mmCIF file of C-alpha atoms in Angstrom:
data_model
loop_
_atom_site.group_PDB
_atom_site.id
_atom_site.type_symbol
_atom_site.label_atom_id
_atom_site.label_comp_id
_atom_site.label_asym_id
_atom_site.label_seq_id
_atom_site.Cartn_x
_atom_site.Cartn_y
_atom_site.Cartn_z
ATOM 1 C CA UNK A 236 22.720 48.126 -13.300
ATOM 2 C CA UNK A 237 19.263 50.298 -13.782
ATOM 3 C CA UNK A 238 20.283 53.541 -11.834
ATOM 4 C CA UNK A 239 23.520 53.564 -14.239
ATOM 5 C CA UNK A 240 21.396 53.141 -17.443
ATOM 6 C CA UNK A 241 19.298 56.001 -16.398
ATOM 7 C CA UNK A 242 22.306 57.712 -14.918
ATOM 8 C CA UNK A 243 23.563 57.531 -18.541
ATOM 9 C CA UNK A 244 20.194 58.298 -20.650
ATOM 10 C CA UNK A 245 20.185 61.405 -18.099
ATOM 11 C CA UNK A 246 24.269 62.276 -18.879
ATOM 12 C CA UNK A 247 23.533 62.021 -23.168
ATOM 13 C CA UNK A 248 19.852 63.844 -22.696
ATOM 14 C CA UNK A 249 22.211 66.491 -20.632
ATOM 15 C CA UNK A 250 24.716 66.995 -23.205
ATOM 16 C CA UNK A 251 22.804 67.157 -26.031
ATOM 17 C CA UNK A 252 20.639 69.773 -24.269
ATOM 18 C CA UNK A 253 23.473 71.255 -22.653
ATOM 19 C CA UNK A 254 25.173 71.881 -26.653
ATOM 20 C CA UNK A 255 21.608 74.067 -27.286
ATOM 21 C CA UNK A 256 20.802 76.071 -24.660
ATOM 22 C CA UNK A 257 21.772 77.969 -22.355
ATOM 23 C CA UNK A 258 23.506 76.538 -18.628
ATOM 24 C CA UNK A 259 20.861 77.562 -16.177
ATOM 25 C CA UNK A 260 17.761 76.535 -18.174
ATOM 26 C CA UNK A 261 20.016 72.992 -18.554
ATOM 27 C CA UNK A 262 20.323 73.083 -15.364
ATOM 28 C CA UNK A 263 17.063 73.381 -14.383
ATOM 29 C CA UNK A 264 15.843 70.454 -17.181
ATOM 30 C CA UNK A 265 18.101 68.178 -15.630
ATOM 31 C CA UNK A 266 17.019 68.899 -11.855
ATOM 32 C CA UNK A 267 12.979 68.221 -13.246
ATOM 33 C CA UNK A 268 15.088 65.394 -14.626
ATOM 34 C CA UNK A 269 16.117 64.044 -12.207
ATOM 35 C CA UNK A 270 12.702 64.757 -9.910
ATOM 36 C CA UNK A 271 10.999 62.466 -12.688
ATOM 37 C CA UNK A 272 13.672 59.747 -12.387
ATOM 38 C CA UNK A 273 13.561 59.933 -8.140
ATOM 39 C CA UNK A 274 9.248 59.386 -8.788
ATOM 40 C CA UNK A 275 9.828 56.468 -11.225
ATOM 41 C CA UNK A 276 12.537 54.975 -8.569
ATOM 42 C CA UNK A 277 10.324 55.040 -5.147
ATOM 43 C CA UNK A 278 7.044 53.708 -7.088
ATOM 44 C CA UNK A 279 9.637 50.672 -8.590
ATOM 45 C CA UNK A 280 11.323 50.227 -5.100
ATOM 46 C CA UNK A 281 7.695 50.196 -3.950
ATOM 47 C CA UNK A 282 6.379 47.146 -6.334
ATOM 48 C CA UNK A 283 9.148 45.647 -5.967
ATOM 49 C CA UNK A 284 8.916 45.507 -1.704
ATOM 50 C CA UNK A 285 5.506 44.712 -2.983
ATOM 51 C CA UNK A 286 6.266 41.316 -4.977
ATOM 52 C CA UNK A 287 8.998 40.358 -2.829
ATOM 53 C CA UNK A 288 6.054 40.964 -0.093
ATOM 54 C CA UNK A 289 3.085 39.037 -2.112
ATOM 55 C CA UNK A 290 6.152 36.169 -2.922
ATOM 56 C CA UNK A 291 7.226 35.318 1.020
ATOM 57 C CA UNK A 292 3.653 34.967 1.310
ATOM 58 C CA UNK A 293 3.658 32.669 -1.801
ATOM 59 C CA UNK A 294 6.551 30.040 -0.135
ATOM 60 C CA UNK A 295 5.319 30.694 3.036
ATOM 61 C CA UNK A 296 1.721 29.290 1.720
ATOM 62 C CA UNK A 297 3.879 25.891 -0.151
ATOM 63 C CA UNK A 298 5.898 25.150 2.631
ATOM 64 C CA UNK A 299 2.761 24.746 4.859
ATOM 65 C CA UNK A 300 1.438 22.876 1.907
ATOM 66 C CA UNK A 301 4.329 21.128 2.200
ATOM 67 C CA UNK A 302 4.460 19.612 5.606
ATOM 68 C CA UNK A 303 0.782 19.093 5.307
ATOM 69 C CA UNK A 304 1.905 16.256 2.616
ATOM 70 C CA UNK A 305 4.671 15.300 4.259
ATOM 71 C CA UNK A 306 2.726 14.350 6.910
ATOM 72 C CA UNK A 307 -0.121 12.607 5.367
ATOM 73 C CA UNK A 308 2.652 10.899 3.345
ATOM 74 C CA UNK A 309 4.703 9.717 6.834
ATOM 75 C CA UNK A 310 0.439 8.604 7.755
ATOM 76 C CA UNK A 311 -0.058 6.800 5.553
ATOM 77 C CA UNK A 312 3.329 4.565 5.387
ATOM 78 C CA UNK A 313 2.789 3.962 8.307
ATOM 79 C CA UNK A 314 -0.674 3.043 7.989
ATOM 80 C CA UNK A 315 0.725 0.603 5.189
ATOM 81 C CA UNK A 316 3.470 -0.617 7.516
ATOM 82 C CA UNK A 317 1.181 -1.547 9.997
ATOM 83 C CA UNK A 318 -1.408 -3.744 7.674
ATOM 84 C CA UNK A 319 1.902 -5.183 5.843
ATOM 85 C CA UNK A 320 2.623 -6.390 9.550
ATOM 86 C CA UNK A 321 -0.532 -7.355 9.612
ATOM 87 C CA UNK A 322 -0.885 -9.150 6.580
ATOM 88 C CA UNK A 323 2.178 -10.849 7.350
ATOM 89 C CA UNK A 324 0.624 -12.543 10.636
ATOM 90 C CA UNK A 325 -2.097 -13.538 8.856
ATOM 91 C CA UNK A 326 -0.038 -15.380 6.473
ATOM 92 C CA UNK A 327 1.554 -17.240 8.712
ATOM 93 C CA UNK A 328 -1.323 -18.529 10.931
ATOM 94 C CA UNK A 329 -3.057 -19.216 7.205
ATOM 95 C CA UNK A 330 -0.484 -21.022 6.710
ATOM 96 C CA UNK A 331 0.348 -23.353 10.045
ATOM 97 C CA UNK A 332 -3.632 -23.558 9.535
ATOM 98 C CA UNK A 333 -3.342 -25.090 6.437
ATOM 99 C CA UNK A 334 -0.328 -27.338 7.712
ATOM 100 C CA UNK A 335 -2.365 -28.976 10.555
ATOM 101 C CA UNK A 336 -4.778 -30.090 8.338
ATOM 102 C CA UNK A 337 -3.002 -31.388 5.333
ATOM 103 C CA UNK A 338 -1.684 -33.190 8.914
ATOM 104 C CA UNK A 339 -4.152 -34.673 10.208
ATOM 105 C CA UNK A 340 -5.892 -35.258 6.739
ATOM 106 C CA UNK A 341 -2.889 -38.108 6.724
ATOM 107 C CA UNK A 342 -3.026 -39.230 9.943
ATOM 108 C CA UNK A 343 -6.856 -39.712 9.394
ATOM 109 C CA UNK A 344 -5.938 -41.431 6.000
ATOM 110 C CA UNK A 345 -3.210 -43.753 7.582
ATOM 111 C CA UNK A 346 -5.996 -45.197 10.263
ATOM 112 C CA UNK A 347 -8.570 -45.617 7.498
ATOM 113 C CA UNK A 348 -5.765 -47.980 5.706
ATOM 114 C CA UNK A 349 -4.615 -49.408 8.884
ATOM 115 C CA UNK A 350 -8.103 -50.494 9.389
ATOM 116 C CA UNK A 351 -8.745 -52.220 6.307
ATOM 117 C CA UNK A 352 -5.946 -54.224 6.521
ATOM 118 C CA UNK A 353 -7.106 -55.402 10.571
ATOM 119 C CA UNK A 354 -10.270 -55.878 8.824
ATOM 120 C CA UNK A 355 -8.812 -57.543 5.775
ATOM 121 C CA UNK A 356 -6.684 -59.829 8.207
ATOM 122 C CA UNK A 357 -9.382 -61.052 10.007
ATOM 123 C CA UNK A 358 -11.695 -62.037 7.217
ATOM 124 C CA UNK A 359 -8.981 -63.981 6.045
ATOM 125 C CA UNK A 360 -8.021 -65.687 9.507
ATOM 126 C CA UNK A 361 -11.996 -66.434 9.784
ATOM 127 C CA UNK A 362 -11.739 -67.458 6.488
ATOM 128 C CA UNK A 363 -9.105 -70.473 7.315
ATOM 129 C CA UNK A 364 -10.378 -71.428 10.654
ATOM 130 C CA UNK A 365 -13.972 -71.820 9.693
ATOM 131 C CA UNK A 366 -15.083 -71.904 6.203
ATOM 132 C CA UNK A 367 -18.749 -73.796 7.184
ATOM 133 C CA UNK A 368 -19.105 -70.607 9.475
ATOM 134 C CA UNK A 369 -17.251 -68.260 7.415
ATOM 135 C CA UNK A 370 -19.974 -68.191 4.906
ATOM 136 C CA UNK A 371 -22.963 -68.351 7.110
ATOM 137 C CA UNK A 372 -21.694 -65.147 8.895
ATOM 138 C CA UNK A 373 -19.950 -64.023 6.113
ATOM 139 C CA UNK A 374 -22.336 -61.353 4.421
ATOM 140 C CA UNK A 375 -23.017 -60.161 8.089
ATOM 141 C CA UNK A 376 -19.626 -59.277 8.301
ATOM 142 C CA UNK A 377 -19.553 -58.085 4.539
ATOM 143 C CA UNK A 378 -22.261 -55.759 5.580
ATOM 144 C CA UNK A 379 -20.012 -54.039 8.736
ATOM 145 C CA UNK A 380 -17.232 -53.555 6.448
ATOM 146 C CA UNK A 381 -19.141 -51.509 4.208
ATOM 147 C CA UNK A 382 -21.044 -50.004 6.883
ATOM 148 C CA UNK A 383 -17.959 -49.006 7.976
ATOM 149 C CA UNK A 384 -16.721 -47.631 4.389
ATOM 150 C CA UNK A 385 -19.653 -45.406 4.461
ATOM 151 C CA UNK A 386 -18.775 -44.469 7.528
ATOM 152 C CA UNK A 387 -15.434 -43.405 7.243
ATOM 153 C CA UNK A 388 -16.372 -42.038 3.537
ATOM 154 C CA UNK A 389 -18.903 -40.073 5.461
ATOM 155 C CA UNK A 390 -15.963 -39.177 7.916
ATOM 156 C CA UNK A 391 -13.594 -38.393 5.388
ATOM 157 C CA UNK A 392 -16.282 -36.721 3.457
ATOM 158 C CA UNK A 393 -16.957 -34.732 6.554
ATOM 159 C CA UNK A 394 -12.834 -33.529 7.152
ATOM 160 C CA UNK A 395 -12.585 -32.647 3.585
ATOM 161 C CA UNK A 396 -15.481 -31.043 3.356
ATOM 162 C CA UNK A 397 -14.729 -28.573 7.207
ATOM 163 C CA UNK A 398 -11.302 -28.588 5.529
ATOM 164 C CA UNK A 399 -12.584 -26.541 1.929
ATOM 165 C CA UNK A 400 -14.783 -24.097 4.208
ATOM 166 C CA UNK A 401 -11.729 -23.426 6.637
ATOM 167 C CA UNK A 402 -9.614 -23.048 3.278
ATOM 168 C CA UNK A 403 -12.005 -21.028 1.935
ATOM 169 C CA UNK A 404 -12.229 -18.826 4.894
ATOM 170 C CA UNK A 405 -8.303 -18.435 5.176
ATOM 171 C CA UNK A 406 -8.504 -17.277 1.437
ATOM 172 C CA UNK A 407 -11.386 -14.468 2.405
ATOM 173 C CA UNK A 408 -9.802 -13.404 5.324
ATOM 174 C CA UNK A 409 -6.434 -12.712 2.964
ATOM 175 C CA UNK A 410 -8.390 -11.134 0.034
ATOM 176 C CA UNK A 411 -10.612 -8.671 2.734
ATOM 177 C CA UNK A 412 -6.569 -8.216 4.632
ATOM 178 C CA UNK A 413 -5.881 -6.789 0.913
#
């Protein structure tokens, strides 16, 4: 396209010049202009080839950078998948531990209720069988019942503390994984 425009300009200039100059002078003038145009064309070709090389180098740099970034993204995705898997395993393990602790607490409460029921029945039997002997031993039995209540209360509190400590440990472990 550029060559065509240059040729048209040369032709127009040539026509104008030919109308005013003799043919030999006109031919020499056209030869000079053609030489100048050839020099300009060579310079432009050199610039185009230089720009193409620079463009190709830039494309290679961008491609290399994109490949590196794609690798990093893949690595991060793999790491995230691994972390999510570990988190799911930890969550499942935590849920199982909490379930075991809750079941154990329920069993202990049932044992405590049954024991108090048995103590109450024994107390009633003793009262009905021998009121006079019961009156003497009632204070001792009441003290024993209170001791048992305190022991069970202490045991229950210890279990509750242990349960809360394990629950906090699980929460802390879960928070650390995030």
